CSV table of C-alpha atoms in Angstrom, one decimal:
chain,number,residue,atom,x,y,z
R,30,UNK,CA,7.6,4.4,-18.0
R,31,UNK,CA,6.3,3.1,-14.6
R,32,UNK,CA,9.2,1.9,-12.3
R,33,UNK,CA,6.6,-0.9,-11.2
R,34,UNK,CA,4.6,-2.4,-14.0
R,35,UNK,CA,1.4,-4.7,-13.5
R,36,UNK,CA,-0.7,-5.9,-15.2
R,37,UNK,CA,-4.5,-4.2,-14.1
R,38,UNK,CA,-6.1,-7.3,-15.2
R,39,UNK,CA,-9.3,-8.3,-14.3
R,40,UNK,CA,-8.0,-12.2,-14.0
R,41,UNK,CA,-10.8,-14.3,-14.5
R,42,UNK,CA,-10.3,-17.9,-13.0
R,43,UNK,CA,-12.9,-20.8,-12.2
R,44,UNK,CA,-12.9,-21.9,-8.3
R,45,UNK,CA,-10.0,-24.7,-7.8
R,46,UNK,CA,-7.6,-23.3,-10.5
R,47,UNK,CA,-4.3,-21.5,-10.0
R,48,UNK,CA,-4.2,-17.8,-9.9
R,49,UNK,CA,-0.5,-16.4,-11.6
R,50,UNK,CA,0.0,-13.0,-10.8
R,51,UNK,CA,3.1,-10.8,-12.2
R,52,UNK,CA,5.3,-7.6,-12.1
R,53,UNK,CA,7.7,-6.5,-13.8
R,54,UNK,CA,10.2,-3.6,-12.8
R,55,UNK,CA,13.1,-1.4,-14.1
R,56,UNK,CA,15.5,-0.3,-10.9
R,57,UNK,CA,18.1,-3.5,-10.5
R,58,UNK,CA,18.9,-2.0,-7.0
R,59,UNK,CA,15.0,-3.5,-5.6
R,60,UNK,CA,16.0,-6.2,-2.9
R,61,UNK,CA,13.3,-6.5,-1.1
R,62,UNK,CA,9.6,-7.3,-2.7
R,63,UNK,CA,5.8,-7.9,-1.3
R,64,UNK,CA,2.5,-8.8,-2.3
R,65,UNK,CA,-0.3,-7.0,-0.7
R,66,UNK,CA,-3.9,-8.3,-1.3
R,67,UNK,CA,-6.8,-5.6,-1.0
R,68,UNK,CA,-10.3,-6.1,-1.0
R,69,UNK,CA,-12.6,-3.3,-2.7
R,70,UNK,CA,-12.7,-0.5,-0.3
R,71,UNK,CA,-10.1,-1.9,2.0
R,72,UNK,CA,-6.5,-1.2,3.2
R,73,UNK,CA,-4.3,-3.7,1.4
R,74,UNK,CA,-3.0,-6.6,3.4
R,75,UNK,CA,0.8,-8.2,3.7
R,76,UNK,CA,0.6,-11.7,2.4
R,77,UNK,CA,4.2,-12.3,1.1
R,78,UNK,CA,7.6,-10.9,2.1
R,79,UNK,CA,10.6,-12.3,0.8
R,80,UNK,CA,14.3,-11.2,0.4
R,81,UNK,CA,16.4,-10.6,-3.1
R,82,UNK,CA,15.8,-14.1,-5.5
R,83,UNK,CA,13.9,-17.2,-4.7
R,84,UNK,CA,10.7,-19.0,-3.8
R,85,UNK,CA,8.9,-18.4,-0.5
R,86,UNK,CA,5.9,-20.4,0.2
R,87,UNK,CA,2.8,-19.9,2.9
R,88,UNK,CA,0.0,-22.1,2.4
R,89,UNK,CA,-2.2,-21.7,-1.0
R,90,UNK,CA,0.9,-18.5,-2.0
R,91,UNK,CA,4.1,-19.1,-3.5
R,92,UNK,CA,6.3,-15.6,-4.4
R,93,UNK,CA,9.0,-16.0,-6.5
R,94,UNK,CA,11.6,-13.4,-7.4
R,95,UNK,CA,13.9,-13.4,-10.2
R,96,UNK,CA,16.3,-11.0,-9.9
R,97,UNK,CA,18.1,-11.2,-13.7
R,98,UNK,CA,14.7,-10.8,-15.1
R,99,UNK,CA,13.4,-8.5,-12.8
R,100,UNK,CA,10.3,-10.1,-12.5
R,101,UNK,CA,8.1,-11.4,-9.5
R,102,UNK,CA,5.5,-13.6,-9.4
R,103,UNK,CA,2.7,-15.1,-7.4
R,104,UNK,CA,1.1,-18.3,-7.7
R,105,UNK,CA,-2.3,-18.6,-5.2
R,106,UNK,CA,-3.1,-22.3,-5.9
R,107,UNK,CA,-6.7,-23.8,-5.1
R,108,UNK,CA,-8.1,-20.3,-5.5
R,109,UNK,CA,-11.5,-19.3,-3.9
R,110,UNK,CA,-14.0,-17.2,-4.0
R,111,UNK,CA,-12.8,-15.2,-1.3
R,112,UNK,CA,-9.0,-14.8,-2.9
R,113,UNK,CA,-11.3,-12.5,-5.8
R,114,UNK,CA,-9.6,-9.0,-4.7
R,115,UNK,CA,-7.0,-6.7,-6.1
R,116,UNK,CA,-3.0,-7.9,-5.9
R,117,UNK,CA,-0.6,-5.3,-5.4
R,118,UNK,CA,3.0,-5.7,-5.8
R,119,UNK,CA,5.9,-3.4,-4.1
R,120,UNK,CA,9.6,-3.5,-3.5
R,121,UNK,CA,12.6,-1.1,-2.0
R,122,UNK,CA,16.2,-1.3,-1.9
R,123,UNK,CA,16.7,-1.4,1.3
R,124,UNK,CA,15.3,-1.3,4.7
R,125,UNK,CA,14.0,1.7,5.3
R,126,UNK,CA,13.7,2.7,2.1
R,127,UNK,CA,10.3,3.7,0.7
R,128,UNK,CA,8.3,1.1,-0.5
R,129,UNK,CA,7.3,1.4,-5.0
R,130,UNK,CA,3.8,-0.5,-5.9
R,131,UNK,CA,2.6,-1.5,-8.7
R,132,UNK,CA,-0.9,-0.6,-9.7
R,133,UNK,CA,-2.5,-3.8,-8.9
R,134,UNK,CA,-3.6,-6.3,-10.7
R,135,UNK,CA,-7.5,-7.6,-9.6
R,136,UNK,CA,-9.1,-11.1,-9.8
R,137,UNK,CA,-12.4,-12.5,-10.2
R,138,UNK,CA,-11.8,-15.9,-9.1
R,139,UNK,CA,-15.6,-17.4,-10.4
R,140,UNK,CA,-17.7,-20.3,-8.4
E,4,UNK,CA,-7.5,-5.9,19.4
E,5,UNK,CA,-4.1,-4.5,17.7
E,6,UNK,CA,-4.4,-2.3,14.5
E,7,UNK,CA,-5.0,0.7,12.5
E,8,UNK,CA,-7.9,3.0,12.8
E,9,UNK,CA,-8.9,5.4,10.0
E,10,UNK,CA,-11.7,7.8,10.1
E,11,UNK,CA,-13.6,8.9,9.0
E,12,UNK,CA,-14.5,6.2,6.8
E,13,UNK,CA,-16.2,8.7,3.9
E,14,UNK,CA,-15.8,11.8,3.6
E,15,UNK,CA,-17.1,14.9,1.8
E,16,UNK,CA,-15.4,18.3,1.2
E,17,UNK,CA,-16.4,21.4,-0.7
E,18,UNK,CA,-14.1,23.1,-2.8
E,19,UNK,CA,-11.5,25.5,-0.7
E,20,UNK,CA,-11.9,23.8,2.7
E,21,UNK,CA,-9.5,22.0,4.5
E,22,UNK,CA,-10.0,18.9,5.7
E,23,UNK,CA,-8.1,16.6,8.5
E,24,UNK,CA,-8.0,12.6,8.3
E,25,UNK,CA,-7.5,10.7,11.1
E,26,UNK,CA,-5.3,8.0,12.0
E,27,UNK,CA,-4.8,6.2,14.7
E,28,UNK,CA,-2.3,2.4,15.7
E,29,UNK,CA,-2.2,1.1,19.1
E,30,UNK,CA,0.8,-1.5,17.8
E,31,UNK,CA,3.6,0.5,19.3
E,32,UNK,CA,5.1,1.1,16.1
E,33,UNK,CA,7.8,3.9,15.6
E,34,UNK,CA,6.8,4.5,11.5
E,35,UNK,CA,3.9,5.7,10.3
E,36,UNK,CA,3.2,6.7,7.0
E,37,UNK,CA,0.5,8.8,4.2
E,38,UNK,CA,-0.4,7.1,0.7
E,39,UNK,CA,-3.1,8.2,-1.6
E,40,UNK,CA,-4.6,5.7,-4.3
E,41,UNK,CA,-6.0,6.5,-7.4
E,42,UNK,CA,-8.3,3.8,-9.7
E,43,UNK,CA,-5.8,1.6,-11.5
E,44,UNK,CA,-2.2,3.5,-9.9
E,45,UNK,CA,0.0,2.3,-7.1
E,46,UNK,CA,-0.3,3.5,-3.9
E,47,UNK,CA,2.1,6.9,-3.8
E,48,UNK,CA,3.7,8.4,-0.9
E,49,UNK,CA,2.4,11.5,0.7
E,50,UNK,CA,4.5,11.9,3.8
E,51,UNK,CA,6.1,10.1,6.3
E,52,UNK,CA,6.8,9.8,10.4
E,53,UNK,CA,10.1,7.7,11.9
E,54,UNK,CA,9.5,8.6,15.2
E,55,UNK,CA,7.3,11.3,17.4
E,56,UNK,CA,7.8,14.8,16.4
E,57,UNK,CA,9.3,14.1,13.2
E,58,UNK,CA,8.2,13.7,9.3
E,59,UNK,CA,9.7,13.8,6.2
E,60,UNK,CA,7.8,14.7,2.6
E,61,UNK,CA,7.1,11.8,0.4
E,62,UNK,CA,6.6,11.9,-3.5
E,63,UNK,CA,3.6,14.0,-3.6
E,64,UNK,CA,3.5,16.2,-0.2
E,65,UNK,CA,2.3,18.9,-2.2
E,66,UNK,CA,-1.1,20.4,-0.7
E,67,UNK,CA,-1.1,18.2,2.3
E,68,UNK,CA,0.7,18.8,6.2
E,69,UNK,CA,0.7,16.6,8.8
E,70,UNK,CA,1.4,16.2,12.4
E,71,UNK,CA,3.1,13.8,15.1
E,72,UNK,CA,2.7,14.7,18.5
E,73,UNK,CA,2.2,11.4,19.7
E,74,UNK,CA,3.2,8.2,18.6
E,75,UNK,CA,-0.3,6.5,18.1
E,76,UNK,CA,-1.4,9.1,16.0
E,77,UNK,CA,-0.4,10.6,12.3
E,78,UNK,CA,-3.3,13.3,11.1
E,79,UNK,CA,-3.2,13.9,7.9
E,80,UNK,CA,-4.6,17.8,6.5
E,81,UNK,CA,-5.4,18.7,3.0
E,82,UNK,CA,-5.4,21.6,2.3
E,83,UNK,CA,-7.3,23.5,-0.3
E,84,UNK,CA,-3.7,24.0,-2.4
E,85,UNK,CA,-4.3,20.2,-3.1
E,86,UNK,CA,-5.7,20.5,-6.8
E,87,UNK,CA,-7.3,17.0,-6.8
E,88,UNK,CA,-7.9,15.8,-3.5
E,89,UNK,CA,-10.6,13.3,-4.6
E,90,UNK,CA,-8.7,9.9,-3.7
E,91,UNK,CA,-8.8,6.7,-1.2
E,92,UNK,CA,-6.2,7.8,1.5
E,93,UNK,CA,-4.4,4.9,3.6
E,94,UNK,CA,-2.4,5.1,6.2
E,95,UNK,CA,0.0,2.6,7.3
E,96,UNK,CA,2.9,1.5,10.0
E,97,UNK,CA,5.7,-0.4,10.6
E,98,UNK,CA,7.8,-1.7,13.6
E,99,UNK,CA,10.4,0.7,12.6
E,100,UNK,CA,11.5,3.2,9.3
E,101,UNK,CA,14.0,0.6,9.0
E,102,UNK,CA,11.5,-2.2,8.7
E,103,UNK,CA,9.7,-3.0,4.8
E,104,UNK,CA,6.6,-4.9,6.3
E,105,UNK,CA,4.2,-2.0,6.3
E,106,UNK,CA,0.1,-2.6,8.0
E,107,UNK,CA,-2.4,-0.6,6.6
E,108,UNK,CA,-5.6,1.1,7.8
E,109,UNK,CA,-8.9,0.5,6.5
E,110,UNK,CA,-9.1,3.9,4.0
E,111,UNK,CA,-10.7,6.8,4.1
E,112,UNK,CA,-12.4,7.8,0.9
E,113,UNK,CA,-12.4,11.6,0.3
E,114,UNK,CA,-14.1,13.4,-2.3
E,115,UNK,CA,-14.2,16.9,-3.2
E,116,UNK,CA,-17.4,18.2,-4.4
């Protein structure tokens, strides 16, 4: 079993609807989680960084973490064309410790 | 412009050669580090750098070597010991080893024909 699980998807959503992305994971001792977004044949890029359990929120992105279920999510309302890419999810347990990703989950987000 | 440069951007090797990717970050960062993705797998670990002149082996180091001699720059080798070297190889840095927010490099695509 995968230490980071995700769901590969694709997500098919029409334009204007909101995009829930998951992942679930095994170790308790993850404190620190991220969402990457990476377009085909890109590096991935940082969208969300946020810190044990809660709700962070940066424009269109929400990330929530909860802890008890180990389970992360995140919500890209008002979703557009250009949000269609692949969602990759990671945590550590510390600073400085390496990061774990999950496989990525990609969306088609339809005009 | 601040970032990470990867090249080349494709690249073809036959069997038994080695081959050296390049990567470069003008950000002053300390940390630098290797993955390799696969279709449908997380990115995985090859090696990484905390500071010039120093690297540690990641979760799959196996067939691959590296160098810092400077702290802008983080080749990456395969060698032919690698025994499926066909992947999308990022590289990646951070402020610090001690800081989580990682920037990645565009990719180079490698594939072994």
């Amino acid at each position: 079993q995968k230490e980071v699980e995700q769901d590969p998807g694709p997500l098919s959503v029409p334009e204007g609807a909101i995009v829930s992305l998951n992942c679930t994971y095994s170790n308790s001792a993850f404190q620190y989680f991220m969402w990457y977004r990476q377009y085909s044949r890109k590096g991935p890029e940082l969208l969300m960084y946020t810190y044990s359990s809660g709700n962070k929120e940066d424009g269109r992105f929400t990330a929530q973490v909860d802890k008890s279920s180990k389970y992360i999510s995140l919500f890209i309302r008002d979703s557009q064309p250009s949000d269609s890419a692949t969602y990759l999810c990671a945590m550590s347990r510390a600073a400085g410790n390496k990061l774990t990703f999950g496989g990525g989950t990609r969306v088609l987000v339809k005009p | 412009d601040g970032g990470i440069t990867q090249s080349p951007k494709y690249l073809f090797r036959k069997e038994g050669q080695n081959v050296t990717l390049s990567c470069e970050q003008n950000l002053n960062h300390d940390a630098m580090y290797w993955y390799r993705q696969d279709p449908g797998q997380g990115l995985r670990l090859i090696y990484y750098s905390q500071i010039v002149n120093d690297f540690q082996k990641g979760d799959i180091a196996e067939g691959y070597s590296v160098s810092r001699e400077k702290k802008e720059s983080f080749p990456l080798t395969v060698t032919s010991a690698q025994k499926n070297p066909t992947a999308f190889y990022l590289c990646a840095s951070s402020i610090g080893f001690s800081y989580n927010e990682q920037f990645f490099g565009p990719g180079t695509r490698l594939t072994v024909l």
